[in-house]
Coordinates of C-alpha atoms and ligand atoms in Angstrom, one line a residue:
M1 CA 22.7 15.4 170.7
P2 CA 23.3 19.0 170.1
I3 CA 27.0 20.0 169.5
T4 CA 27.7 23.5 170.4
H5 CA 31.4 23.9 170.0
E6 CA 34.0 22.5 167.5
I7 CA 37.2 23.6 168.5
S8 CA 40.5 22.5 166.2
V9 CA 44.0 22.1 167.8
D10 CA 47.0 22.2 165.5
L11 CA 49.9 21.0 166.2
P12 CA 52.7 20.6 163.7
G13 CA 51.9 17.1 161.6
R14 CA 49.1 16.6 163.8
S15 CA 45.8 18.1 164.3
Y16 CA 42.6 17.0 166.1
K17 CA 39.3 18.6 167.0
V18 CA 37.6 19.0 170.2
T19 CA 33.9 18.4 170.1
V20 CA 31.8 20.1 173.3
G21 CA 28.3 19.3 173.3
I22 CA 25.4 17.9 175.5
D23 CA 24.0 14.4 175.7
I24 CA 26.5 13.5 172.9
L25 CA 28.1 10.5 174.2
T26 CA 25.3 8.6 172.4
G27 CA 26.6 9.6 169.1
L28 CA 29.7 7.5 169.1
G29 CA 29.1 4.9 166.4
R30 CA 31.4 6.9 163.9
I31 CA 34.4 5.9 166.2
A32 CA 33.7 2.2 165.9
A33 CA 33.1 2.7 162.0
A34 CA 36.7 4.1 161.9
S35 CA 38.4 1.6 163.9
D36 CA 37.2 -1.5 161.6
G37 CA 34.8 -2.6 164.5
R38 CA 37.5 -2.6 167.3
V39 CA 37.0 -0.7 170.6
V40 CA 38.5 -1.1 174.0
V41 CA 36.8 1.4 176.6
I42 CA 39.6 2.3 179.5
T43 CA 37.7 3.7 182.5
D44 CA 37.7 3.9 186.5
S45 CA 35.3 2.2 188.9
N46 CA 33.6 5.5 189.5
V47 CA 32.9 6.5 186.1
R48 CA 32.1 2.6 184.6
P49 CA 28.7 2.3 186.6
L50 CA 27.5 5.7 185.5
Y51 CA 28.4 6.1 181.9
A52 CA 30.5 3.1 180.5
D53 CA 27.1 1.3 179.5
A54 CA 25.6 4.4 177.2
V55 CA 29.1 4.4 175.7
Q56 CA 29.2 1.1 174.9
A57 CA 25.6 1.2 173.6
S58 CA 26.3 4.0 171.5
L59 CA 29.7 2.2 170.2
S60 CA 27.4 -0.8 169.3
D61 CA 24.9 0.9 167.2
A62 CA 27.6 1.1 164.4
S63 CA 27.9 -2.6 165.2
G64 CA 31.1 -2.2 166.8
R65 CA 32.8 -4.9 169.4
S66 CA 33.7 -3.0 172.3
D67 CA 35.5 -4.3 175.4
V68 CA 35.7 -2.2 178.8
I69 CA 38.7 -2.0 181.1
E70 CA 38.3 -0.8 184.4
F71 CA 41.1 0.1 187.2
P72 CA 40.2 1.5 190.5
A73 CA 39.6 5.4 190.8
G74 CA 42.1 8.1 192.1
E75 CA 45.3 9.6 191.4
E76 CA 47.3 7.2 194.0
H77 CA 46.5 4.4 191.0
K78 CA 47.8 6.5 188.3
N79 CA 50.9 4.2 188.3
L80 CA 53.4 1.7 186.9
A81 CA 51.3 -1.3 189.0
T82 CA 48.1 -0.2 187.2
Y83 CA 49.8 0.6 183.6
E84 CA 51.0 -2.8 183.9
D85 CA 47.6 -4.4 185.0
V86 CA 46.1 -2.6 182.3
M87 CA 48.7 -3.5 179.4
D88 CA 48.3 -7.0 180.3
R89 CA 44.2 -7.1 180.0
I90 CA 44.3 -5.3 176.7
L91 CA 46.9 -7.6 175.1
S92 CA 45.3 -10.6 176.3
L93 CA 41.7 -9.8 174.7
E94 CA 40.3 -12.2 172.3
P95 CA 40.2 -12.0 169.9
P96 CA 43.6 -10.2 170.0
I97 CA 43.4 -6.3 169.3
D98 CA 45.6 -5.1 166.5
R99 CA 47.0 -1.6 165.3
R100 CA 43.4 -0.6 164.0
S101 CA 41.8 -0.8 167.1
V102 CA 40.9 2.4 169.2
V103 CA 41.5 3.2 172.6
V104 CA 38.6 5.2 173.9
T105 CA 39.3 7.1 177.4
L106 CA 36.3 7.4 179.6
G107 CA 36.8 9.5 182.8
G108 CA 39.0 12.3 184.6
G109 CA 42.6 13.2 184.2
V110 CA 43.9 10.1 185.6
V111 CA 42.0 7.9 183.2
G112 CA 43.0 10.2 180.2
D113 CA 46.5 10.6 181.3
L114 CA 46.8 6.4 182.1
G115 CA 44.9 5.1 179.5
G116 CA 46.3 7.6 176.9
F117 CA 49.8 6.1 178.0
V118 CA 48.6 2.8 177.1
A119 CA 47.2 3.8 173.9
A120 CA 50.5 5.6 173.2
T121 CA 52.5 2.3 174.0
A122 CA 50.5 -0.8 173.0
L123 CA 51.8 -2.4 169.6
R124 CA 53.8 0.9 169.7
G125 CA 50.8 2.9 169.5
L126 CA 47.1 2.7 169.0
P127 CA 44.6 5.5 167.8
F128 CA 43.0 7.1 170.9
V129 CA 39.6 8.9 171.3
N130 CA 39.5 10.6 174.8
L131 CA 36.2 11.4 176.7
P132 CA 36.8 13.6 179.4
T133 CA 34.5 13.3 182.5
T134 CA 35.6 16.2 184.9
L135 CA 35.7 19.7 184.3
L136 CA 39.3 19.8 184.9
A137 CA 40.1 17.3 182.2
D138 CA 37.8 19.3 180.0
V139 CA 39.7 22.4 179.9
D140 CA 42.8 21.2 180.9
A141 CA 44.1 18.0 180.2
A142 CA 42.0 17.1 177.3
V143 CA 44.1 19.9 175.0
G144 CA 47.7 19.2 175.1
G145 CA 48.7 15.5 174.4
K146 CA 50.2 14.9 177.6
T147 CA 50.2 11.1 179.0
G148 CA 51.8 9.7 181.8
L149 CA 51.9 8.2 185.2
N150 CA 53.3 9.3 188.5
A151 CA 56.6 7.6 189.8
Q152 CA 58.1 7.1 193.2
A153 CA 60.3 9.9 192.6
G154 CA 57.6 12.3 191.6
K155 CA 54.2 12.9 189.7
N156 CA 54.0 12.8 186.1
L157 CA 57.7 11.8 185.7
I158 CA 56.8 8.6 183.0
G159 CA 55.0 9.5 179.9
A160 CA 55.2 10.8 176.5
F161 CA 53.1 13.2 174.3
Y162 CA 50.6 11.4 172.4
Q163 CA 47.8 13.2 170.6
P164 CA 44.4 11.7 170.4
E165 CA 42.3 11.4 167.2
A166 CA 39.8 13.1 168.6
V167 CA 38.2 14.7 172.2
I168 CA 34.5 14.5 172.7
I169 CA 33.4 16.3 175.6
D170 CA 29.6 16.1 177.0
A171 CA 28.9 18.6 179.3
A172 CA 26.1 16.8 180.8
V173 CA 28.5 14.1 182.4
L174 CA 29.3 16.7 184.9
K175 CA 26.2 16.5 186.9
T176 CA 27.3 13.7 188.8
L177 CA 30.8 15.7 189.7
P178 CA 31.6 15.8 193.2
A179 CA 31.7 20.0 193.9
D180 CA 35.3 19.9 194.9
E181 CA 36.2 18.2 191.4
L182 CA 34.1 21.0 189.8
G183 CA 35.9 23.3 191.7
N184 CA 39.4 22.1 190.3
G185 CA 38.2 22.9 186.7
L186 CA 36.4 26.1 188.0
A187 CA 40.2 27.4 189.3
E188 CA 41.7 26.8 185.6
C189 CA 39.1 28.5 183.9
V190 CA 39.6 31.6 186.1
K191 CA 43.0 31.2 185.1
H192 CA 42.2 31.2 181.6
G193 CA 40.2 34.4 182.0
V194 CA 43.3 36.3 183.7
I195 CA 45.8 35.4 181.2
R196 CA 43.8 35.8 177.9
D197 CA 40.2 36.8 178.2
W198 CA 38.9 39.2 180.9
A199 CA 35.4 38.9 179.5
L200 CA 35.0 35.2 180.2
L201 CA 35.4 36.3 184.0
D202 CA 32.2 38.3 183.1
F203 CA 30.5 35.4 182.0
I204 CA 31.5 33.3 184.9
E205 CA 30.1 36.0 187.1
D206 CA 27.0 36.3 185.4
N207 CA 26.3 32.6 185.5
I208 CA 27.7 31.4 188.8
E209 CA 24.7 29.9 189.9
K210 CA 24.2 28.0 186.7
I211 CA 27.8 26.9 186.7
T212 CA 27.7 25.7 190.1
S213 CA 24.3 23.8 189.5
C214 CA 25.4 22.3 186.6
Q215 CA 23.4 23.8 184.2
P216 CA 24.7 21.8 181.0
D217 CA 24.0 24.4 178.6
T218 CA 25.9 27.2 180.7
L219 CA 28.8 24.3 181.1
A220 CA 28.8 23.6 177.6
E221 CA 29.7 27.3 176.6
L222 CA 32.3 27.4 179.7
I223 CA 33.8 24.5 178.3
G224 CA 34.2 25.6 174.7
R225 CA 35.7 28.9 175.5
N226 CA 38.3 27.4 177.9
V227 CA 39.1 24.7 175.2
A228 CA 39.4 27.5 172.7
I229 CA 42.0 29.2 175.1
K230 CA 44.1 26.7 176.0
A231 CA 44.2 25.2 172.6
S232 CA 45.2 28.6 171.0
V233 CA 47.9 29.0 173.7
V234 CA 49.2 25.0 172.9
S235 CA 49.4 25.9 169.4
A236 CA 51.0 29.2 169.8
D237 CA 53.6 27.3 171.7
E238 CA 54.3 24.9 169.3
R239 CA 55.5 27.9 167.2
E240 CA 58.2 28.5 169.9
S241 CA 56.6 31.5 171.6
G242 CA 56.9 30.1 174.8
E243 CA 53.4 31.0 175.6
R244 CA 52.7 27.5 177.3
A245 CA 54.5 29.0 180.5
H246 CA 51.6 31.3 180.7
L247 CA 49.1 28.4 181.9
N248 CA 51.3 28.2 185.0
F249 CA 49.8 31.4 186.3
G250 CA 48.9 30.9 189.6
H251 CA 50.6 27.2 190.1
T252 CA 54.0 28.4 191.3
I253 CA 53.2 29.3 194.8
G254 CA 50.1 27.2 194.4
H255 CA 51.9 24.0 193.9
A256 CA 54.1 24.8 196.5
I257 CA 51.3 25.2 198.9
E258 CA 49.7 22.2 197.6
T259 CA 53.0 20.3 198.4
A260 CA 53.6 21.7 201.6
A261 CA 50.0 20.6 203.0
G262 CA 50.8 17.2 202.3
Y263 CA 49.1 14.7 199.8
G264 CA 45.4 15.1 199.6
V265 CA 45.0 18.2 202.1
L266 CA 43.9 20.7 199.3
S267 CA 42.6 20.1 196.2
H268 CA 44.3 21.2 193.1
G269 CA 41.9 23.7 192.8
Q270 CA 42.2 25.4 196.0
A271 CA 45.8 25.6 196.0
V272 CA 45.8 27.2 192.4
A273 CA 43.5 29.8 193.9
L274 CA 45.4 30.8 196.7
G275 CA 48.5 31.2 194.3
M276 CA 46.6 33.0 191.8
V277 CA 45.7 35.5 194.7
A278 CA 49.2 35.4 195.7
A279 CA 50.6 36.1 192.0
F280 CA 48.2 39.2 192.2
D281 CA 49.2 40.4 195.2
I282 CA 53.0 40.6 193.8
A283 CA 51.7 41.9 190.6
E284 CA 50.0 45.3 192.8
S285 CA 53.3 45.4 195.3
R286 CA 55.3 46.1 191.7
S287 CA 52.6 48.4 190.6
L288 CA 51.9 46.4 187.5
I289 CA 47.9 46.2 188.0
D290 CA 45.4 48.2 190.2
S291 CA 43.9 46.8 193.2
S292 CA 40.5 46.6 191.9
V293 CA 41.4 44.2 189.3
A294 CA 42.8 41.6 192.0
G295 CA 39.8 42.5 193.9
R296 CA 37.1 41.3 191.2
V297 CA 39.2 38.5 191.0
R298 CA 39.3 37.2 194.6
K299 CA 35.4 37.9 194.5
I300 CA 34.9 35.7 191.9
L301 CA 37.0 32.8 193.2
T302 CA 34.9 33.4 196.5
E303 CA 31.8 33.4 194.6
L304 CA 32.9 29.8 193.4
S305 CA 33.6 28.4 196.7
L306 CA 37.3 28.6 196.1
P307 CA 39.6 30.0 199.0
V308 CA 41.2 33.5 198.7
N309 CA 43.2 33.4 202.0
F310 CA 44.6 30.3 204.4
D311 CA 41.6 31.3 206.8
D312 CA 39.1 29.9 204.3
L313 CA 40.7 26.3 204.8
S314 CA 40.3 24.4 208.1
N315 CA 43.0 22.0 208.9
L316 CA 45.6 23.6 207.0
P317 CA 49.2 22.5 208.3
A318 CA 51.3 25.3 209.4
E319 CA 53.9 23.9 206.7
A320 CA 51.7 24.9 204.1
R321 CA 51.4 28.8 204.9
N322 CA 55.6 28.9 206.1
P323 CA 56.8 31.2 203.7
N324 CA 60.5 30.0 204.0
R325 CA 59.2 26.3 203.5
L326 CA 57.4 27.4 200.4
R327 CA 60.2 29.2 198.8
E328 CA 62.6 25.8 199.3
I329 CA 59.8 23.8 197.5
M330 CA 59.7 26.6 194.6
A331 CA 63.7 26.3 194.3
H332 CA 63.2 22.7 193.8
D333 CA 60.1 22.8 191.3
K334 CA 61.3 21.4 188.1
K335 CA 60.3 24.3 186.3
T336 CA 62.8 26.4 188.0
L337 CA 65.8 26.8 186.2
G338 CA 69.2 27.9 188.0
G339 CA 67.4 28.8 191.4
V340 CA 65.4 31.5 189.6
V341 CA 61.8 31.3 190.1
R342 CA 60.1 32.4 187.0
F343 CA 56.7 33.9 187.7
V344 CA 53.8 34.7 185.5
L345 CA 52.2 37.9 186.4
P346 CA 49.1 39.9 185.6
V347 CA 50.0 43.3 183.5
S348 CA 46.4 44.3 182.7
P349 CA 43.2 42.6 182.6
G350 CA 43.6 39.4 180.5
V351 CA 47.3 39.8 179.9
V352 CA 50.0 38.2 181.7
A353 CA 54.2 38.5 181.6
I354 CA 56.8 36.4 182.7
F355 CA 59.0 37.7 185.3
D356 CA 62.4 36.5 186.4
D357 CA 63.4 39.1 189.1
V358 CA 60.7 38.5 191.7
T359 CA 62.4 38.7 195.2
D360 CA 62.1 36.2 198.1
E361 CA 60.6 39.1 200.2
Q362 CA 58.1 39.7 197.5
I363 CA 57.4 36.1 197.8
K364 CA 57.1 36.1 201.3
A365 CA 55.0 39.3 201.8
A366 CA 52.7 37.6 199.2
V367 CA 52.1 34.4 201.3
A368 CA 52.0 36.5 204.5
A369 CA 49.3 38.5 203.0
L370 CA 47.4 35.1 202.7
G371 CA 46.8 35.2 206.3
Ligands
ADP1 P1 41.1 15.0 187.7 O1 40.5 16.0 188.5 O2 42.6 15.0 187.2 O3 40.2 14.9 186.2 P2 40.3 12.1 188.4 O4 40.4 11.4 187.0 O5 41.0 11.5 189.6 O6 40.8 13.7 188.0 O7 39.0 12.5 188.6 C1 38.3 12.7 190.0 C2 37.2 11.9 190.2 O8 35.9 12.3 189.9 C3 37.4 10.4 190.1 O9 37.4 9.9 191.9 C4 37.0 10.1 189.5 O10 36.5 8.4 189.3 C5 35.4 11.2 189.7 N1 34.6 11.3 188.3 C6 35.1 11.6 187.1 N2 34.3 11.6 186.4 C7 33.1 11.7 187.2 C8 31.6 12.0 186.7 N3 31.2 12.7 185.6 N4 30.9 12.0 187.8 C9 31.1 11.4 189.0 N5 32.5 11.3 189.5 C10 33.4 11.5 188.5
ZN2 ZN1 46.2 23.2 187.4

């Protein structure tokens, strides 16, 4: 069970380690040992049949006892009804759990968010270990400690910051991930390259084939590098530098397109890819960067089968390409303060800055340029 990367996430009063490797879900005995023997695995209906047996077998090697609680896969189940059901089930296990019992979340971002929130709130907080199984959860959700649910009024409006004891990422489990889901994570990887590490884009470009075919060594390297970037941004922000906003690169226009298109029409990765292209367009129009830099990013996105204009997508509703509608959605975004849309724009390869003075005309021109 080779471990390829160990990254420390340092937050005030709380640090934890992210371990990345290949076939490492089989080495979980130490979790059971630390838990006084009692572990509850929370997972979803897609991931359970693929990986829950291996995880349970690995936990029981340390003579630990584990139960599995499964809920139906899909973002539409990340809600209070599922939370209540999972909570009722964990609290009625026999023998009862106690505050030393460990919650293990096994799944994508939905499982990590909902299961993490159950861990944060059951018996006022149980230790939890996160085993993410999507590339998006690996490189994005697994670092930062956000847990929670969607509410009727909007996504992720219920929740808590709650840090895991550890995050264990097995690159080998990505081989069963549908291509669209891989694309969601890849868009965030490109984002990390643009905001912090231009050489990461070289790595991606040199390994397109191995990445898209889920070659485990290459994915482990990709994940390790991206977790390190996200961890450094998040830890720096805990020191109040405001850097965390840089992670919003590509998401301002991207979220607006995703929302305007309607639920489930575009994947998050597709929307963020378009948002990044639009942000580059704005940066170019303000002479912040050279057009060759933007061209390079568009080329990589295309090689990763992510869209760079509206024509790359079929069935896109007209709403989603209407600049006025998108501007309206941005004005209502919870990250928008006092009507001013804050844009993260590239200023040189691997470096971004925040701009409060992007005009409506610049936004509309960038959307129009998407086709
Ligand atoms: P996210 O993209 O935020 O990680 P989800 O938790 O909804 O979102 O995961 C996306 C989908 O992929 C879900 O249907 C989930 O059940 C499924 N899934 C998660 N991990 C794997 C995996 N390793 N192999 C196959 N399907 C997976
Ligand atoms: Zn995102």
